[in-house]
Structure formats: C-alpha cells, structure tokens
C-alpha cells in the first residue's frame, strides 16, 4: 500500500499532466492533491495534518482514485466534488447552487476591517449577494459585536447559506433574506456593506476555464461588461448606510472598466498581502458626493 505522500505526488502529477485549472480554493496541483487526500482521510483542512507516512487502505485508495478521475474528467471545482470548502479559517458546506467560497475580502475580515471599523463596537453589517454566506459568517465570527443581514436573490443559494449558518451556530447574530438587491431592506441602515456580486463580463466568461462553467452563471455574469449589478449596488448603497458607514466591494477584472465609466469616483483600491485585487472601499460621504454621476450612468445604460 502506498503512503499518503506517495499518493500526494501521484495525484498532483496526474492533474498537472491533464491541465486542470486551479482557482477555486487552491492555485496549484500540490495543494489540490493535499485537499483531496485530507478529504479521503477525513482529516482537517486547517494545516495541522502531518502524518504523510500513513498508508491508505483499499477503500481510501479507491475513493481517492474516483475523486481524482472525476476532477480530471468532469473539470469541476474540487469543492463541488467533496461538498466542502475552507474560507477565512472556517469550513463551509458547498453545492453547485452557489459559488465556491473565495475572495480577497477574507483578509479584510480577518483584520476586522481595520482601520476603518472599530471591531469592539456594536454595529450592523450587510453581505449583499451572499451565496453560501461565507463572507457573512466569517464577519459574524470576527466581528462578534455586529449583527449581520445576508442577502441573495436565489432561494437555492440561501438553502446552502442556511446550512452554513446552522453549522457555525451564528443564528442569533445573522439573518438570511431573499431579496433582489435592496428591495426587501427598506428602513435598514448599516455601518458596513460588503459585496462580492456578479461582475464577470460575457466576453471574459466565454474564455474562462471549464471549471467556472460548473458554477451558477447568474452568480458570475452581470451584463455585457459585468457591471450591471455593481452599478446598482453603488447607486443604492448610501440610502442604506449610516453616515460613517463604508462599502467594500469586489469587482475583480472589471475594475478597469468601472474606473473608465466613473472617472470622478474616488475608489480606494485595496492591496492584499496574500494576493488578490479588484476590491475597492468607499465611505458614505464619498458615495453621496458621486451619487449623481452613478445614477446618470445607470440611466444612460437603460437606453443602450
């Protein structure tokens, strides 16, 4: 019987030769192979496993071979095959009804949005387009004084979110809301609005690796240039924010297009120690000051 380390090298080599894409929790074949093995061994994904000399039994080897074969042949993210993903140091239930948890915003959450928020204060936060609720649940863990509303238009995504809320026992701190953006939030005011909305353009989507095709199309793509929902959130956010509130949003590769459309908006583009880009921060006053430009752009796009 081969050891876990033997299987690690074997799986990594097979995936590299097959040319699978890594970008849904790992960025290389070695880490993806380790994730597979830890799943089969029922070991934690927190980096604590060290027994790589352990030998897999026949049942474990068969399960690993099946997982490896499906990963290569079906070209879907490993999280969908295992039903689990890790984000912000937390484990999440995952299905194809929501995106695989990933976002550089995780780094901001771990840092408790310093220096823009007082992590010890009480407040209200909104996670718009929550999907699996990974951002919202992580915020609940790292900002214990905040109550959090997690919003999504998809009832199927909210079913996934509900399982994760129960798993992490944050029911008393969080509320899941089915809503088309802010439609069901009338009268609510937030100190923090966070969003990882659909922002992929149709052109970019057509060129993405096959693994992305397994994810919900509507959670990735938003109009021809990817900015339909982004602009709606920018337009509506100040009406739902407290005067000292902040908006943090990920727009990925659509950042350059957004800057070109709204050159007068003072986006603060955040830098991340562990990689990632395309995330901006705007304060309430800034959003209010440029609201007319955003609204005008939205009106123009209605007639295009």
GROMACS .gro file of N, CA and C in nm, residues 136-199:
model
  192
  136UNK      N    1  -2.051   3.652   0.518
  136UNK     CA    2  -2.135   3.693   0.630
  136UNK      C    3  -2.100   3.616   0.757
  137UNK      N    4  -2.082   3.485   0.744
  137UNK     CA    5  -2.050   3.403   0.861
  137UNK      C    6  -1.912   3.436   0.914
  138UNK      N    7  -1.816   3.458   0.824
  138UNK     CA    8  -1.682   3.499   0.869
  138UNK      C    9  -1.689   3.633   0.942
  139UNK      N   10  -1.770   3.726   0.892
  139UNK     CA   11  -1.786   3.854   0.962
  139UNK      C   12  -1.847   3.834   1.100
  140UNK      N   13  -1.942   3.744   1.110
  140UNK     CA   14  -2.004   3.715   1.240
  140UNK      C   15  -1.900   3.665   1.339
  141UNK      N   16  -1.806   3.585   1.290
  141UNK     CA   17  -1.702   3.529   1.378
  141UNK      C   18  -1.599   3.634   1.418
  142UNK      N   19  -1.559   3.719   1.324
  142UNK     CA   20  -1.452   3.814   1.351
  142UNK      C   21  -1.502   3.949   1.401
  143UNK      N   22  -1.632   3.975   1.386
  143UNK     CA   23  -1.692   4.099   1.438
  143UNK      C   24  -1.808   4.059   1.529
  144UNK      N   25  -1.780   4.004   1.645
  144UNK     CA   26  -1.885   3.950   1.732
  144UNK      C   27  -1.987   4.052   1.780
  145UNK      N   28  -1.952   4.180   1.775
  145UNK     CA   29  -2.047   4.283   1.818
  145UNK      C   30  -2.142   4.328   1.708
  146UNK      N   31  -2.129   4.271   1.589
  146UNK     CA   32  -2.212   4.312   1.476
  146UNK      C   33  -2.324   4.211   1.451
  147UNK      N   34  -2.440   4.264   1.418
  147UNK     CA   35  -2.548   4.181   1.365
  147UNK      C   36  -2.542   4.192   1.214
  148UNK      N   37  -2.570   4.084   1.144
  148UNK     CA   38  -2.543   4.077   1.001
  148UNK      C   39  -2.663   4.028   0.924
  149UNK      N   40  -2.699   4.101   0.820
  149UNK     CA   41  -2.800   4.057   0.724
  149UNK      C   42  -2.729   4.005   0.600
  150UNK      N   43  -2.767   3.886   0.556
  150UNK     CA   44  -2.707   3.823   0.439
  150UNK      C   45  -2.815   3.808   0.332
  151UNK      N   46  -2.796   3.872   0.219
  151UNK     CA   47  -2.900   3.884   0.116
  151UNK      C   48  -2.860   3.813  -0.012
  152UNK      N   49  -2.956   3.741  -0.069
  152UNK     CA   50  -2.935   3.683  -0.202
  152UNK      C   51  -3.071   3.669  -0.269
  153UNK      N   52  -3.072   3.677  -0.402
  153UNK     CA   53  -3.196   3.662  -0.476
  153UNK      C   54  -3.231   3.515  -0.498
  154UNK      N   55  -3.132   3.427  -0.486
  154UNK     CA   56  -3.151   3.286  -0.516
  154UNK      C   57  -3.196   3.206  -0.394
  155UNK      N   58  -3.315   3.147  -0.398
  155UNK     CA   59  -3.358   3.063  -0.284
  155UNK      C   60  -3.270   2.941  -0.265
  156UNK      N   61  -3.217   2.886  -0.374
  156UNK     CA   62  -3.130   2.769  -0.363
  156UNK      C   63  -2.998   2.805  -0.293
  157UNK      N   64  -2.943   2.921  -0.326
  157UNK     CA   65  -2.821   2.966  -0.259
  157UNK      C   66  -2.848   2.987  -0.110
  158UNK      N   67  -2.964   3.041  -0.078
  158UNK     CA   68  -2.997   3.066   0.062
  158UNK      C   69  -3.017   2.936   0.140
  159UNK      N   70  -3.055   2.829   0.072
  159UNK     CA   71  -3.063   2.699   0.139
  159UNK      C   72  -2.922   2.652   0.180
  160UNK      N   73  -2.825   2.674   0.092
  160UNK     CA   74  -2.687   2.643   0.125
  160UNK      C   75  -2.641   2.731   0.241
  161UNK      N   76  -2.675   2.860   0.233
  161UNK     CA   77  -2.637   2.954   0.338
  161UNK      C   78  -2.695   2.913   0.473
  162UNK      N   79  -2.819   2.867   0.472
  162UNK     CA   80  -2.885   2.828   0.597
  162UNK      C   81  -2.812   2.712   0.664
  163UNK      N   82  -2.766   2.617   0.583
  163UNK     CA   83  -2.690   2.504   0.639
  163UNK      C   84  -2.561   2.553   0.703
  164UNK      N   85  -2.497   2.651   0.640
  164UNK     CA   86  -2.373   2.703   0.695
  164UNK      C   87  -2.395   2.786   0.821
  165UNK      N   88  -2.504   2.861   0.824
  165UNK     CA   89  -2.537   2.938   0.944
  165UNK      C   90  -2.557   2.844   1.063
  166UNK      N   91  -2.631   2.736   1.039
  166UNK     CA   92  -2.655   2.637   1.146
  166UNK      C   93  -2.525   2.568   1.185
  167UNK      N   94  -2.444   2.537   1.086
  167UNK     CA   95  -2.317   2.468   1.113
  167UNK      C   96  -2.227   2.550   1.205
  168UNK      N   97  -2.224   2.681   1.183
  168UNK     CA   98  -2.135   2.768   1.261
  168UNK      C   99  -2.205   2.833   1.380
  169UNK      N  100  -2.331   2.797   1.400
  169UNK     CA  101  -2.407   2.841   1.518
  169UNK      C  102  -2.404   2.993   1.536
  170UNK      N  103  -2.438   3.062   1.427
  170UNK     CA  104  -2.444   3.209   1.433
  170UNK      C  105  -2.587   3.258   1.407
  171UNK      N  106  -2.685   3.170   1.433
  171UNK     CA  107  -2.826   3.205   1.409
  171UNK      C  108  -2.867   3.332   1.483
  172UNK      N  109  -2.814   3.351   1.604
  172UNK     CA  110  -2.856   3.465   1.685
  172UNK      C  111  -2.792   3.596   1.638
  173UNK      N  112  -2.695   3.587   1.550
  173UNK     CA  113  -2.623   3.705   1.503
  173UNK      C  114  -2.656   3.741   1.359
  174UNK      N  115  -2.716   3.645   1.287
  174UNK     CA  116  -2.737   3.662   1.144
  174UNK      C  117  -2.881   3.643   1.102
  175UNK      N  118  -2.916   3.709   0.991
  175UNK     CA  119  -3.046   3.690   0.931
  175UNK      C  120  -3.028   3.673   0.781
  176UNK      N  121  -3.086   3.567   0.724
  176UNK     CA  122  -3.083   3.544   0.580
  176UNK      C  123  -3.209   3.604   0.518
  177UNK      N  124  -3.191   3.678   0.408
  177UNK     CA  125  -3.302   3.749   0.346
  177UNK      C  126  -3.301   3.724   0.196
  178UNK      N  127  -3.412   3.674   0.142
  178UNK     CA  128  -3.424   3.663  -0.002
  178UNK      C  129  -3.473   3.796  -0.056
  179UNK      N  130  -3.393   3.856  -0.142
  179UNK     CA  131  -3.427   3.989  -0.192
  179UNK      C  132  -3.352   4.015  -0.322
  180UNK      N  133  -3.415   4.086  -0.412
  180UNK     CA  134  -3.349   4.136  -0.532
  180UNK      C  135  -3.274   4.263  -0.492
  181UNK      N  136  -3.148   4.246  -0.459
  181UNK     CA  137  -3.065   4.353  -0.404
  181UNK      C  138  -3.132   4.414  -0.280
  182UNK      N  139  -3.160   4.544  -0.281
  182UNK     CA  140  -3.208   4.611  -0.159
  182UNK      C  141  -3.360   4.615  -0.146
  183UNK      N  142  -3.431   4.546  -0.234
  183UNK     CA  143  -3.578   4.559  -0.240
  183UNK      C  144  -3.647   4.530  -0.106
  184UNK      N  145  -3.596   4.432  -0.030
  184UNK     CA  146  -3.661   4.392   0.095
  184UNK      C  147  -3.592   4.450   0.218
  185UNK      N  148  -3.512   4.554   0.199
  185UNK     CA  149  -3.435   4.610   0.311
  185UNK      C  150  -3.478   4.751   0.349
  186UNK      N  151  -3.596   4.790   0.310
  186UNK     CA  152  -3.642   4.925   0.336
  186UNK      C  153  -3.634   4.957   0.486
  187UNK      N  154  -3.576   5.073   0.516
  187UNK     CA  155  -3.564   5.117   0.655
  187UNK      C  156  -3.441   5.069   0.727
  188UNK      N  157  -3.363   4.981   0.663
  188UNK     CA  158  -3.242   4.929   0.727
  188UNK      C  159  -3.125   5.023   0.704
  189UNK      N  160  -3.039   5.033   0.806
  189UNK     CA  161  -2.919   5.116   0.796
  189UNK      C  162  -2.800   5.035   0.846
  190UNK      N  163  -2.688   5.043   0.772
  190UNK     CA  164  -2.574   4.959   0.802
  190UNK      C  165  -2.446   5.042   0.820
  191UNK      N  166  -2.360   4.991   0.908
  191UNK     CA  167  -2.229   5.052   0.928
  191UNK      C  168  -2.128   4.996   0.829
  192UNK      N  169  -2.156   4.878   0.778
  192UNK     CA  170  -2.067   4.810   0.685
  192UNK      C  171  -2.151   4.737   0.581
  193UNK      N  172  -2.123   4.765   0.454
  193UNK     CA  173  -2.185   4.691   0.343
  193UNK      C  174  -2.072   4.622   0.266
  194UNK      N  175  -2.081   4.492   0.256
  194UNK     CA  176  -1.980   4.413   0.186
  194UNK      C  177  -2.049   4.338   0.073
  195UNK      N  178  -1.983   4.330  -0.042
  195UNK     CA  179  -2.044   4.258  -0.153
  195UNK      C  180  -1.939   4.198  -0.245
  196UNK      N  181  -1.961   4.072  -0.280
  196UNK     CA  182  -1.888   4.006  -0.388
  196UNK      C  183  -1.992   3.965  -0.490
  197UNK      N  184  -2.040   4.063  -0.569
  197UNK     CA  185  -2.152   4.039  -0.660
  197UNK      C  186  -2.105   3.977  -0.791
  198UNK      N  187  -2.198   3.940  -0.879
  198UNK     CA  188  -2.160   3.901  -1.015
  198UNK      C  189  -2.091   4.020  -1.082
  199UNK      N  190  -1.974   3.996  -1.142
  199UNK     CA  191  -1.904   4.107  -1.206
  199UNK      C  192  -1.828   4.066  -1.332
   0.00000   0.00000   0.00000
